[in-house]
Amino acid sequence: MASCNVPFVFLLSVLLSCSETASASLSPSIPPPLPIPPLPSAHQLQWQSREMAFFLHFGTNTFTDSEWGTGHADPRVFFPSRLNTTQWIQVAVDAGFSRVILTAKHHDGFCLWPTQYTNYSVAASPWKNGSGDVVAELANSARAAEIDLGFYLSPWDRHEACYGDTIKYNEFYLGQMTELLTGYDEIKEVWLDGAKGKGEKDMKYFFKSWFGLIRQLQPTATIFSDAGPDSRWVGDEAGAAGSTCWSLFNCSAVTIGGDNDFQYSRNGDPNGIDWVPAECDVSIRPGWFWHSSQHPKSAMTLLDIYYKSVGRNCLLLLNVPPNSSGLISDEDIQALQEFSKMRESIFSKNLAEAAFVTATSTRGGNMNSRFSPVNVVKEGIYTYWAPEEGKFDWEIHLEFSKSEIFNVLMVQEPIQMGQRISEFHFDVLSEEGQWLTVTNGSTVGYKRLLRFIKVETRRVRLVIDKSRSDPLISYLGIYWDAFSAMEGMLDAGISPPNLNSNQTIQMRVYINSFNLSKTT
C-alpha cells in the first residue's frame, strides 16, 4: 500500500474550508436591505423593462399633409389602400421594440375605430366600405406577435361639437375611453397629454375620473401624462432626458397641459414622494405624421437618442408614422434596421462578464454569495451586489485577463429596491499605476449608459460617491462602441484610425489635448 504524501498544510486548509462551509450553511441567512421608497408598482417595472416603444401617428392628417388637423377634413380622404398592421408590428419587433402605441384619436377628432359616439370615424370613410377598424387590426397583430398594445386618445378634440361643455365632453370622452378599454383585450398603456392650440375653447378635463376608469377596466395599464400617475413626459420632444434623471417625482408639482417647469420633468426630484419615471417621445421624422417631403433621422442620430433616453433611466417612445398607403415606409425601415444592428454590435458582448470582480465590502461578509459583487455580471435586476452596512467606501473592481478596449459603461440598479445612487465615477488604471477618471454621472436608475473616450486597460473600478442609502448594483456592463468613437473623433476634428486595425488612441493624449472625458 502506497504511503500518503499529502502535505499536512494542504489537509489542514481543506479541513478549515469544509468547516467554514459547514458553518456558513448552518448560519441564518442575511436578509436583503430595506427598500427605500417610493417604489415602482409591478406594471411600472414591466413598462421600464420594455425600454422602447413604437408610437404610430396615423389618421386623416396622413392624407391631408397636416400635423394638427382642423377637425373638418372629409372622412372620405382616409383610404389606406394597402394597410397592413402586421407589417407595422413586424417592423417594430425586428428593430427591437416590444410595445406599440396608436393614436386612436388625434386632435382633429377622427377616430380609427367605429365609435358609437361620433360619425367622424373610419365608419364614415370608404376604406373597407366603412366596416374597417384600425385599432382592432393592430390589436390582433400585436397579440399574434405577443407585444404590448397601447393607445393615445387625445383630450383636445377639434371636431366634436360638445367640446367646451365640461360635463358633456367629459361624458363623451369617458364613453370613448370605455370602448377602447373594453373592446380590444389587454391594453398596456394609455397615453394622454394636455396639448391644445392657443385661442381654442376653454375646457376642464376630469383627469381623476379618467384615471379611475382606466384603473377599473385595465388595472395593469401604465398611464402616461405630464404628471403621471405612472409615467411622465420628459419635458421635450427631442427624446432626451436630463443627465440627472430621477424616477422620484411629485405629481402635485405638475399640471397636465399647464405651464410647467420642464427642467423639473427632465430631472425628476430626489425628494419626490411618487414613483413616476420619464418617457421620452420623439419622431423618426421632423413631423409626427407621415409627409412625403420629409425623411427619417439617421441610424447614428437614433443611437444618440437611445443613449440619452434609455441610457438615462427612461423609456424611449419613438414615433414611426405609417404612410398614406397604410405601410411603414422603406426608408424608415432601413434607418431602424441600421439602428438595431448598431445596438446589437455594441451591446452583444459585455467585457465585464470575463473579468474577475471584487468589491470593497459585501453584505453579510465576502462568503455571502447572495449579495456578492459577482452578481453585477448576471443580467436582470433581481440579483445584485450590496455592500456591508455602515461601510462608505463603495467600490466595485474588475480585472481583465488582458488589456481591453472600450468606451461605454452601463450601470443598473435593482429599482424594485428604490432608486438610490446620486453620484458616481468610473476609473481606469493607467500603465503607471494611477487611477484616472474617464467618466462620471449622477443618477443611475433602471439603466445608465455613459460614453467616453476610447481607453485600453486591464483594471477598472466603479466608485459610488453619494447614495440615498447603501447603493445596490444589479448589472455592470463595459462595451466598445465603434460608431460613437468615430463620431466623436470627427466632431473633434481628428482623423479616425482604421477601426479594423489594432491601433489604439492613447488615453492621456486625448485627456490632456482635447479634454474629452465628458459625460453624455
Short mmCIF file of C-alpha atoms in Angstrom, two decimals:
data_model
loop_
_atom_site.label_atom_id
_atom_site.label_comp_id
_atom_site.label_asym_id
_atom_site.label_seq_id
_atom_site.Cartn_x
_atom_site.Cartn_y
_atom_site.Cartn_z
CA MET A 1 0.00 0.00 0.00
CA ALA A 2 1.44 3.35 -1.04
CA SER A 3 2.14 5.86 1.66
CA CYS A 4 0.18 9.12 1.75
CA ASN A 5 2.43 12.06 0.92
CA VAL A 6 -0.24 14.81 1.00
CA PRO A 7 1.23 17.79 2.90
CA PHE A 8 -0.27 18.46 6.32
CA VAL A 9 -0.77 22.15 5.49
CA PHE A 10 -2.93 21.21 2.49
CA LEU A 11 -5.05 18.83 4.59
CA LEU A 12 -5.45 21.48 7.25
CA SER A 13 -6.60 24.05 4.66
CA VAL A 14 -9.16 21.57 3.28
CA LEU A 15 -10.48 20.84 6.76
CA LEU A 16 -10.73 24.54 7.60
CA SER A 17 -12.50 25.22 4.30
CA CYS A 18 -15.01 22.44 4.95
CA SER A 19 -15.54 23.71 8.48
CA GLU A 20 -16.21 27.25 7.18
CA THR A 21 -18.63 25.91 4.55
CA ALA A 22 -20.49 23.82 7.11
CA SER A 23 -20.61 26.76 9.49
CA ALA A 24 -21.90 29.05 6.73
CA SER A 25 -24.61 26.54 5.79
CA LEU A 26 -25.79 26.41 9.40
CA SER A 27 -25.77 30.18 9.83
CA PRO A 28 -29.03 32.11 9.37
CA SER A 29 -29.37 33.85 6.00
CA ILE A 30 -28.69 37.56 5.86
CA PRO A 31 -31.90 39.29 4.70
CA PRO A 32 -31.91 41.88 1.94
CA PRO A 33 -31.56 45.55 2.88
CA LEU A 34 -34.72 47.57 3.37
CA PRO A 35 -36.22 49.05 0.19
CA ILE A 36 -36.08 52.84 0.05
CA PRO A 37 -39.43 54.33 -1.03
CA PRO A 38 -41.00 55.42 -3.24
CA LEU A 39 -41.07 52.12 -5.12
CA PRO A 40 -42.36 51.10 -8.56
CA SER A 41 -45.51 49.04 -8.99
CA ALA A 42 -45.46 45.73 -10.86
CA HIS A 43 -46.78 47.30 -14.06
CA GLN A 44 -44.25 50.14 -13.82
CA LEU A 45 -41.45 47.57 -13.56
CA GLN A 46 -42.78 45.81 -16.65
CA TRP A 47 -43.10 49.13 -18.50
CA GLN A 48 -39.50 50.09 -17.69
CA SER A 49 -38.17 46.71 -18.78
CA ARG A 50 -39.60 47.26 -22.27
CA GLU A 51 -37.09 50.13 -22.76
CA MET A 52 -38.50 51.19 -26.14
CA ALA A 53 -41.94 51.59 -27.68
CA PHE A 54 -43.29 52.49 -31.13
CA PHE A 55 -45.61 55.48 -31.47
CA LEU A 56 -47.87 55.24 -34.53
CA HIS A 57 -49.39 58.56 -35.63
CA PHE A 58 -51.96 57.76 -38.29
CA GLY A 59 -55.26 59.31 -39.41
CA THR A 60 -56.73 61.89 -41.76
CA ASN A 61 -53.65 64.07 -41.22
CA THR A 62 -51.68 61.40 -43.09
CA PHE A 63 -53.75 62.13 -46.20
CA THR A 64 -54.04 65.92 -45.87
CA ASP A 65 -50.34 66.61 -45.23
CA SER A 66 -51.22 68.08 -41.81
CA GLU A 67 -49.91 67.88 -38.27
CA TRP A 68 -52.76 69.39 -36.29
CA GLY A 69 -55.87 68.76 -38.34
CA THR A 70 -58.73 71.24 -38.15
CA GLY A 71 -61.35 68.61 -37.40
CA HIS A 72 -63.14 69.42 -40.66
CA ALA A 73 -61.32 67.16 -43.11
CA ASP A 74 -63.73 64.99 -45.07
CA PRO A 75 -63.53 61.45 -43.59
CA ARG A 76 -63.55 60.15 -47.16
CA VAL A 77 -59.89 61.21 -47.50
CA PHE A 78 -59.00 58.31 -45.22
CA PHE A 79 -58.27 55.48 -47.61
CA PRO A 80 -55.10 53.44 -46.84
CA SER A 81 -55.27 51.09 -49.83
CA ARG A 82 -52.58 48.70 -48.55
CA LEU A 83 -52.98 48.99 -44.77
CA ASN A 84 -51.14 46.16 -43.05
CA THR A 85 -50.80 46.36 -39.27
CA THR A 86 -48.87 43.09 -39.26
CA GLN A 87 -46.15 44.92 -41.19
CA TRP A 88 -46.12 47.68 -38.54
CA ILE A 89 -45.69 45.13 -35.79
CA GLN A 90 -43.01 43.19 -37.67
CA VAL A 91 -41.01 46.37 -38.25
CA ALA A 92 -41.23 47.13 -34.54
CA VAL A 93 -40.20 43.62 -33.49
CA ASP A 94 -37.31 43.48 -35.98
CA ALA A 95 -36.00 46.78 -34.60
CA GLY A 96 -36.14 45.52 -31.00
CA PHE A 97 -39.35 47.23 -29.84
CA SER A 98 -41.85 45.33 -27.71
CA ARG A 99 -44.66 47.88 -27.30
CA VAL A 100 -46.74 49.92 -29.77
CA ILE A 101 -49.00 52.91 -29.05
CA LEU A 102 -51.52 54.03 -31.66
CA THR A 103 -53.13 57.46 -32.00
CA ALA A 104 -56.66 56.07 -31.81
CA LYS A 105 -57.85 59.71 -31.92
CA HIS A 106 -55.68 62.76 -32.51
CA HIS A 107 -56.60 66.43 -32.02
CA ASP A 108 -58.71 66.52 -35.18
CA GLY A 109 -61.17 64.11 -33.54
CA PHE A 110 -61.09 61.47 -36.30
CA CYS A 111 -61.37 58.02 -34.70
CA LEU A 112 -59.57 54.94 -36.04
CA TRP A 113 -62.26 52.65 -34.66
CA PRO A 114 -66.05 52.69 -35.33
CA THR A 115 -67.03 54.54 -32.16
CA GLN A 116 -70.70 54.85 -31.24
CA TYR A 117 -70.29 58.44 -30.06
CA THR A 118 -69.49 60.29 -33.29
CA ASN A 119 -69.81 59.82 -37.04
CA TYR A 120 -66.31 61.20 -37.52
CA SER A 121 -64.51 57.86 -37.75
CA VAL A 122 -63.39 55.09 -40.07
CA ALA A 123 -67.05 54.11 -40.36
CA ALA A 124 -67.61 57.24 -42.49
CA SER A 125 -64.65 56.52 -44.78
CA PRO A 126 -64.57 54.43 -47.98
CA TRP A 127 -61.86 52.22 -46.50
CA LYS A 128 -63.30 48.70 -46.32
CA ASN A 129 -66.66 50.24 -47.22
CA GLY A 130 -66.92 51.78 -43.76
CA SER A 131 -66.58 48.47 -41.93
CA GLY A 132 -62.89 48.79 -41.04
CA ASP A 133 -61.31 49.12 -37.59
CA VAL A 134 -57.62 50.06 -37.44
CA VAL A 135 -57.50 49.58 -33.66
CA ALA A 136 -58.86 46.03 -33.97
CA GLU A 137 -56.43 45.09 -36.72
CA LEU A 138 -53.47 46.43 -34.74
CA ALA A 139 -54.68 44.68 -31.57
CA ASN A 140 -54.85 41.36 -33.44
CA SER A 141 -51.39 41.84 -34.94
CA ALA A 142 -49.87 42.81 -31.58
CA ARG A 143 -51.50 39.84 -29.87
CA ALA A 144 -50.16 37.43 -32.51
CA ALA A 145 -46.63 38.81 -32.02
CA GLU A 146 -47.04 38.89 -28.22
CA ILE A 147 -46.10 42.54 -27.85
CA ASP A 148 -47.81 45.22 -25.76
CA LEU A 149 -50.54 47.47 -27.13
CA GLY A 150 -51.40 50.98 -26.02
CA PHE A 151 -53.30 53.92 -27.43
CA TYR A 152 -53.42 57.70 -27.37
CA LEU A 153 -56.86 59.24 -27.02
CA SER A 154 -56.45 62.99 -27.46
CA PRO A 155 -58.31 65.07 -24.86
CA TRP A 156 -58.36 68.01 -27.29
CA ASP A 157 -60.99 67.40 -29.97
CA ARG A 158 -61.34 69.97 -32.74
CA HIS A 159 -64.33 68.23 -34.33
CA GLU A 160 -66.72 67.30 -31.54
CA ALA A 161 -69.47 69.92 -31.08
CA CYS A 162 -69.72 69.36 -27.32
CA TYR A 163 -66.05 70.21 -26.80
CA GLY A 164 -66.08 73.20 -24.47
CA ASP A 165 -69.06 71.94 -22.48
CA THR A 166 -67.31 70.47 -19.45
CA ILE A 167 -69.92 67.90 -18.42
CA LYS A 168 -70.98 66.77 -21.88
CA TYR A 169 -67.46 66.44 -23.24
CA ASN A 170 -66.10 64.57 -20.21
CA GLU A 171 -69.00 62.13 -20.56
CA PHE A 172 -68.24 61.81 -24.27
CA TYR A 173 -64.54 61.21 -23.58
CA LEU A 174 -65.25 58.59 -20.90
CA GLY A 175 -67.60 56.82 -23.32
CA GLN A 176 -64.88 56.59 -25.96
CA MET A 177 -62.30 55.55 -23.37
CA THR A 178 -64.61 52.74 -22.25
CA GLU A 179 -64.92 51.47 -25.82
CA LEU A 180 -61.15 51.29 -26.22
CA LEU A 181 -60.57 49.71 -22.82
CA THR A 182 -63.22 47.01 -23.19
CA GLY A 183 -63.22 46.14 -26.88
CA TYR A 184 -59.60 45.17 -27.61
CA ASP A 185 -58.43 42.77 -24.90
CA GLU A 186 -55.46 43.80 -22.76
CA ILE A 187 -54.26 47.39 -23.06
CA LYS A 188 -50.81 48.03 -21.55
CA GLU A 189 -50.56 51.82 -21.84
CA VAL A 190 -52.92 54.76 -22.08
CA TRP A 191 -51.19 57.92 -23.29
CA LEU A 192 -52.67 61.33 -22.52
CA ASP A 193 -51.39 64.85 -22.90
CA GLY A 194 -52.65 68.38 -22.44
CA ALA A 195 -51.85 69.69 -25.91
CA LYS A 196 -54.21 72.43 -27.08
CA GLY A 197 -53.77 75.30 -29.51
CA LYS A 198 -53.97 78.93 -28.45
CA GLY A 199 -57.38 80.52 -28.70
CA GLU A 200 -59.21 77.18 -28.51
CA LYS A 201 -62.31 76.68 -26.35
CA ASP A 202 -61.72 76.61 -22.63
CA MET A 203 -62.14 73.09 -21.35
CA LYS A 204 -61.73 71.38 -17.99
CA TYR A 205 -60.79 67.73 -18.12
CA PHE A 206 -61.77 65.38 -15.29
CA PHE A 207 -58.45 63.57 -15.22
CA LYS A 208 -59.10 61.87 -11.89
CA SER A 209 -62.29 60.31 -13.27
CA TRP A 210 -60.46 59.24 -16.42
CA PHE A 211 -57.62 57.67 -14.47
CA GLY A 212 -60.10 55.93 -12.17
CA LEU A 213 -61.87 54.37 -15.15
CA ILE A 214 -58.57 53.15 -16.60
CA ARG A 215 -57.66 51.54 -13.27
CA GLN A 216 -61.04 49.79 -13.14
CA LEU A 217 -61.06 48.46 -16.69
CA GLN A 218 -57.33 47.87 -17.34
CA PRO A 219 -55.60 47.66 -13.93
CA THR A 220 -52.22 46.69 -15.42
CA ALA A 221 -52.11 49.59 -17.90
CA THR A 222 -49.48 52.28 -17.45
CA ILE A 223 -50.99 55.77 -17.52
CA PHE A 224 -48.85 58.48 -19.11
CA SER A 225 -49.32 62.24 -18.79
CA ASP A 226 -47.35 65.35 -17.88
CA ALA A 227 -47.97 64.46 -14.23
CA GLY A 228 -48.18 60.67 -14.31
CA PRO A 229 -49.54 58.88 -12.37
CA ASP A 230 -47.40 56.04 -13.78
CA SER A 231 -45.03 57.66 -16.27
CA ARG A 232 -44.36 61.31 -17.03
CA TRP A 233 -43.45 63.43 -20.01
CA VAL A 234 -39.74 64.24 -20.05
CA GLY A 235 -40.45 67.85 -21.00
CA ASP A 236 -39.32 67.94 -24.63
CA GLU A 237 -39.97 66.16 -27.93
CA ALA A 238 -36.30 65.55 -28.73
CA GLY A 239 -36.09 62.17 -26.99
CA ALA A 240 -33.55 63.36 -24.42
CA ALA A 241 -33.78 63.26 -20.64
CA GLY A 242 -31.64 65.29 -18.28
CA SER A 243 -28.21 63.86 -17.45
CA THR A 244 -29.67 63.63 -13.94
CA CYS A 245 -32.97 61.78 -14.12
CA TRP A 246 -34.79 60.54 -11.04
CA SER A 247 -37.85 58.33 -11.22
CA LEU A 248 -38.81 60.07 -7.99
CA PHE A 249 -41.27 62.86 -8.61
CA ASN A 250 -44.07 64.91 -7.08
CA CYS A 251 -47.20 64.62 -9.23
CA SER A 252 -48.75 67.53 -7.35
CA ALA A 253 -45.99 69.84 -8.66
CA VAL A 254 -47.13 69.47 -12.28
CA THR A 255 -50.37 70.31 -14.10
CA ILE A 256 -51.32 68.32 -17.19
CA GLY A 257 -51.12 70.72 -20.11
CA GLY A 258 -50.08 73.55 -17.78
CA ASP A 259 -47.16 75.94 -17.84
CA ASN A 260 -44.82 73.56 -16.03
CA ASP A 261 -41.15 73.69 -15.14
CA PHE A 262 -39.78 71.46 -17.88
CA GLN A 263 -36.45 71.12 -16.10
CA TYR A 264 -38.29 69.52 -13.20
CA SER A 265 -39.82 67.00 -15.60
CA ARG A 266 -36.44 66.30 -17.20
CA ASN A 267 -34.58 65.73 -13.95
CA GLY A 268 -37.17 64.36 -11.55
CA ASP A 269 -36.88 65.03 -7.83
CA PRO A 270 -34.52 63.30 -5.36
CA ASN A 271 -37.02 64.23 -2.64
CA GLY A 272 -40.10 63.18 -4.61
CA ILE A 273 -42.75 61.08 -2.89
CA ASP A 274 -44.13 59.46 -6.08
CA TRP A 275 -42.50 56.91 -8.40
CA VAL A 276 -43.09 58.36 -11.89
CA PRO A 277 -40.30 57.55 -14.39
CA ALA A 278 -39.94 59.62 -17.55
CA GLU A 279 -40.93 58.70 -21.09
CA CYS A 280 -39.03 60.35 -23.97
CA ASP A 281 -41.17 60.88 -27.05
CA VAL A 282 -39.57 61.79 -30.37
CA SER A 283 -40.41 61.22 -34.02
CA ILE A 284 -38.18 59.46 -36.51
CA ARG A 285 -39.20 62.24 -38.94
CA PRO A 286 -39.45 66.02 -38.47
CA GLY A 287 -43.24 65.72 -38.11
CA TRP A 288 -45.39 63.31 -36.15
CA PHE A 289 -47.50 62.30 -39.15
CA TRP A 290 -46.07 60.99 -42.42
CA HIS A 291 -45.31 63.58 -45.08
CA SER A 292 -43.84 62.67 -48.46
CA SER A 293 -41.44 65.61 -48.31
CA GLN A 294 -39.85 64.50 -45.03
CA HIS A 295 -37.23 61.86 -44.38
CA PRO A 296 -36.19 59.83 -41.32
CA LYS A 297 -33.36 60.53 -38.94
CA SER A 298 -30.13 58.62 -39.48
CA ALA A 299 -29.34 55.49 -37.52
CA MET A 300 -26.50 57.38 -35.82
CA THR A 301 -28.96 60.03 -34.63
CA LEU A 302 -31.28 57.30 -33.33
CA LEU A 303 -28.36 55.74 -31.45
CA ASP A 304 -27.56 59.08 -29.84
CA ILE A 305 -31.22 59.43 -28.81
CA TYR A 306 -31.08 55.91 -27.33
CA TYR A 307 -28.13 56.86 -25.12
CA LYS A 308 -29.96 59.99 -23.94
CA SER A 309 -33.28 58.29 -23.21
CA VAL A 310 -32.97 54.59 -22.35
CA GLY A 311 -29.44 55.35 -21.20
CA ARG A 312 -30.76 57.95 -18.75
CA ASN A 313 -33.32 55.83 -16.92
CA CYS A 314 -36.23 56.47 -19.34
CA LEU A 315 -38.36 54.67 -21.88
CA LEU A 316 -37.87 55.74 -25.50
CA LEU A 317 -41.15 56.31 -27.35
CA LEU A 318 -40.13 56.56 -31.00
CA ASN A 319 -42.80 57.69 -33.43
CA VAL A 320 -42.72 55.82 -36.75
CA PRO A 321 -45.73 57.04 -38.77
CA PRO A 322 -47.32 54.80 -41.41
CA ASN A 323 -47.62 56.40 -44.86
CA SER A 324 -50.76 57.10 -46.89
CA SER A 325 -50.80 53.57 -48.31
CA GLY A 326 -51.01 52.19 -44.77
CA LEU A 327 -47.45 50.87 -44.54
CA ILE A 328 -44.27 51.98 -42.80
CA SER A 329 -42.01 53.42 -45.49
CA ASP A 330 -38.91 51.59 -46.71
CA GLU A 331 -36.55 54.43 -45.79
CA ASP A 332 -37.83 54.39 -42.19
CA ILE A 333 -37.37 50.63 -42.07
CA GLN A 334 -33.80 50.94 -43.33
CA ALA A 335 -32.92 53.50 -40.63
CA LEU A 336 -34.47 51.26 -37.96
CA GLN A 337 -32.62 48.19 -39.20
CA GLU A 338 -29.30 50.03 -39.10
CA PHE A 339 -30.13 51.34 -35.62
CA SER A 340 -30.88 47.79 -34.47
CA LYS A 341 -27.64 46.45 -35.94
CA MET A 342 -25.67 49.19 -34.18
CA ARG A 343 -27.15 48.28 -30.79
CA GLU A 344 -26.52 44.60 -31.41
CA SER A 345 -22.91 45.31 -32.38
CA ILE A 346 -22.30 47.39 -29.25
CA PHE A 347 -24.18 45.50 -26.56
CA SER A 348 -23.84 41.86 -27.66
CA LYS A 349 -20.54 41.48 -25.81
CA ASN A 350 -20.14 42.64 -22.22
CA LEU A 351 -16.42 42.64 -21.47
CA ALA A 352 -17.19 42.66 -17.74
CA GLU A 353 -18.52 39.11 -17.91
CA ALA A 354 -14.99 37.73 -18.34
CA ALA A 355 -13.46 39.91 -15.61
CA PHE A 356 -12.52 39.00 -12.05
CA VAL A 357 -14.95 41.02 -9.90
CA THR A 358 -14.37 42.17 -6.32
CA ALA A 359 -15.79 44.85 -4.04
CA THR A 360 -14.61 46.80 -1.03
CA SER A 361 -17.25 45.03 1.09
CA THR A 362 -20.18 42.63 0.77
CA ARG A 363 -23.34 42.47 2.83
CA GLY A 364 -23.00 39.56 5.25
CA GLY A 365 -19.29 39.16 4.51
CA ASN A 366 -17.30 38.05 1.50
CA MET A 367 -18.57 34.47 1.76
CA ASN A 368 -22.17 35.62 1.20
CA SER A 369 -22.91 34.82 -2.45
CA ARG A 370 -26.40 36.28 -2.26
CA PHE A 371 -25.02 39.83 -2.35
CA SER A 372 -21.67 39.05 -3.99
CA PRO A 373 -20.13 41.53 -6.43
CA VAL A 374 -20.14 38.67 -8.97
CA ASN A 375 -23.89 39.33 -9.27
CA VAL A 376 -23.18 42.50 -11.26
CA VAL A 377 -22.30 40.47 -14.37
CA LYS A 378 -25.56 38.48 -14.20
CA GLU A 379 -28.33 40.03 -16.29
CA GLY A 380 -31.53 41.06 -14.54
CA ILE A 381 -32.41 43.35 -11.65
CA TYR A 382 -33.28 40.71 -9.07
CA THR A 383 -29.70 39.72 -8.27
CA TYR A 384 -27.39 42.45 -7.08
CA TRP A 385 -24.32 43.45 -5.12
CA ALA A 386 -24.92 45.02 -1.73
CA PRO A 387 -22.17 46.47 0.49
CA GLU A 388 -21.78 45.86 4.19
CA GLU A 389 -23.95 48.15 6.30
CA GLY A 390 -22.06 51.06 7.81
CA LYS A 391 -19.30 50.94 5.19
CA PHE A 392 -18.97 54.01 2.99
CA ASP A 393 -16.14 53.07 0.62
CA TRP A 394 -18.44 51.74 -2.08
CA GLU A 395 -16.31 50.36 -4.92
CA ILE A 396 -16.54 47.52 -7.43
CA HIS A 397 -13.28 46.46 -9.09
CA LEU A 398 -12.90 44.48 -12.31
CA GLU A 399 -9.69 42.93 -13.57
CA PHE A 400 -9.41 41.53 -17.09
CA SER A 401 -7.06 38.73 -18.11
CA LYS A 402 -5.64 41.02 -20.79
CA SER A 403 -5.92 44.67 -21.79
CA GLU A 404 -9.35 45.51 -23.19
CA ILE A 405 -10.51 48.43 -25.34
CA PHE A 406 -13.87 50.07 -24.55
CA ASN A 407 -15.73 53.38 -24.42
CA VAL A 408 -19.17 52.64 -22.92
CA LEU A 409 -20.25 51.95 -19.34
CA MET A 410 -23.63 50.51 -18.35
CA VAL A 411 -24.82 50.58 -14.75
CA GLN A 412 -28.16 49.29 -13.45
CA GLU A 413 -29.81 49.47 -10.04
CA PRO A 414 -32.38 46.97 -8.72
CA ILE A 415 -35.12 49.61 -8.85
CA GLN A 416 -37.60 47.37 -7.03
CA MET A 417 -35.46 48.34 -4.00
CA GLY A 418 -35.75 52.05 -4.80
CA GLN A 419 -33.55 54.45 -6.74
CA ARG A 420 -30.51 55.23 -4.59
CA ILE A 421 -27.35 56.42 -6.32
CA SER A 422 -26.91 60.18 -6.78
CA GLU A 423 -23.23 60.43 -7.72
CA PHE A 424 -20.60 58.03 -9.08
CA HIS A 425 -17.46 57.91 -11.20
CA PHE A 426 -15.63 55.32 -13.29
CA ASP A 427 -11.84 54.92 -13.25
CA VAL A 428 -9.28 53.02 -15.28
CA LEU A 429 -5.80 52.07 -14.12
CA SER A 430 -3.02 53.62 -16.21
CA GLU A 431 0.24 51.87 -17.11
CA GLU A 432 1.90 53.96 -14.38
CA GLY A 433 -0.47 52.52 -11.77
CA GLN A 434 -2.61 55.64 -11.36
CA TRP A 435 -6.41 55.66 -11.29
CA LEU A 436 -7.77 58.02 -13.96
CA THR A 437 -11.43 59.02 -14.09
CA VAL A 438 -12.83 58.65 -17.60
CA THR A 439 -16.48 59.43 -16.86
CA ASN A 440 -18.83 60.28 -14.05
CA GLY A 441 -22.55 60.57 -13.51
CA SER A 442 -25.29 61.37 -11.08
CA THR A 443 -28.37 59.15 -11.17
CA VAL A 444 -28.47 55.53 -12.37
CA GLY A 445 -31.96 54.02 -12.01
CA TYR A 446 -33.05 51.16 -14.27
CA LYS A 447 -30.26 51.77 -16.77
CA ARG A 448 -27.48 54.33 -17.16
CA LEU A 449 -25.28 54.42 -20.25
CA LEU A 450 -22.21 56.63 -20.41
CA ARG A 451 -19.93 57.16 -23.39
CA PHE A 452 -16.37 58.34 -23.04
CA ILE A 453 -13.13 58.40 -24.98
CA LYS A 454 -11.60 55.15 -26.15
CA VAL A 455 -9.43 53.58 -23.45
CA GLU A 456 -7.32 50.45 -23.04
CA THR A 457 -6.59 48.89 -19.68
CA ARG A 458 -6.70 45.70 -17.59
CA ARG A 459 -8.28 47.16 -14.45
CA VAL A 460 -11.28 49.41 -13.82
CA ARG A 461 -13.36 50.43 -10.84
CA LEU A 462 -16.82 51.86 -10.30
CA VAL A 463 -16.92 54.20 -7.31
CA ILE A 464 -20.20 55.28 -5.73
CA ASP A 465 -19.70 58.72 -4.23
CA LYS A 466 -23.19 59.52 -2.92
CA SER A 467 -26.32 57.49 -2.37
CA ARG A 468 -29.68 57.89 -0.61
CA SER A 469 -28.89 54.68 1.26
CA ASP A 470 -26.49 51.79 0.78
CA PRO A 471 -26.06 51.56 -3.01
CA LEU A 472 -27.11 48.39 -4.81
CA ILE A 473 -25.82 47.42 -8.26
CA SER A 474 -27.65 44.79 -10.31
CA TYR A 475 -25.63 44.98 -13.53
CA LEU A 476 -22.38 46.41 -14.81
CA GLY A 477 -21.56 46.43 -18.50
CA ILE A 478 -18.43 47.52 -20.36
CA TYR A 479 -18.64 47.80 -24.14
CA TRP A 480 -16.94 49.00 -27.29
CA ASP A 481 -18.99 51.39 -29.46
CA ALA A 482 -17.12 51.90 -32.72
CA PHE A 483 -19.87 54.16 -34.11
CA SER A 484 -19.75 56.75 -31.33
CA ALA A 485 -15.94 56.56 -31.29
CA MET A 486 -15.85 57.51 -34.96
CA GLU A 487 -18.47 60.23 -34.49
CA GLY A 488 -16.59 61.71 -31.53
CA MET A 489 -13.33 61.90 -33.45
CA LEU A 490 -14.99 63.61 -36.39
CA ASP A 491 -16.66 66.14 -34.06
CA ALA A 492 -13.26 66.91 -32.54
CA GLY A 493 -11.65 67.36 -35.97
CA ILE A 494 -9.50 64.26 -35.54
CA SER A 495 -8.84 61.81 -38.35
CA PRO A 496 -10.07 58.43 -37.06
CA PRO A 497 -7.76 55.44 -37.20
CA ASN A 498 -8.60 52.31 -39.14
CA LEU A 499 -11.17 50.64 -36.91
CA ASN A 500 -10.22 47.24 -38.32
CA SER A 501 -6.60 47.53 -37.16
CA ASN A 502 -5.07 47.20 -33.71
CA GLN A 503 -4.36 50.93 -33.42
CA THR A 504 -5.27 52.40 -30.06
CA ILE A 505 -5.51 56.10 -29.27
CA GLN A 506 -3.64 56.72 -26.06
CA MET A 507 -5.94 57.85 -23.30
CA ARG A 508 -3.62 60.51 -21.91
CA VAL A 509 -3.23 62.19 -25.27
CA TYR A 510 -6.98 62.55 -25.54
CA ILE A 511 -7.50 63.71 -21.99
CA ASN A 512 -4.67 66.22 -21.97
CA SER A 513 -5.09 67.54 -25.51
CA PHE A 514 -8.83 67.52 -26.03
CA ASN A 515 -10.40 67.10 -22.56
CA LEU A 516 -12.95 64.67 -23.94
CA SER A 517 -13.59 62.72 -20.74
CA LYS A 518 -17.11 64.06 -20.57
CA THR A 519 -20.41 62.53 -19.55
CA THR A 520 -23.03 62.29 -22.29
#
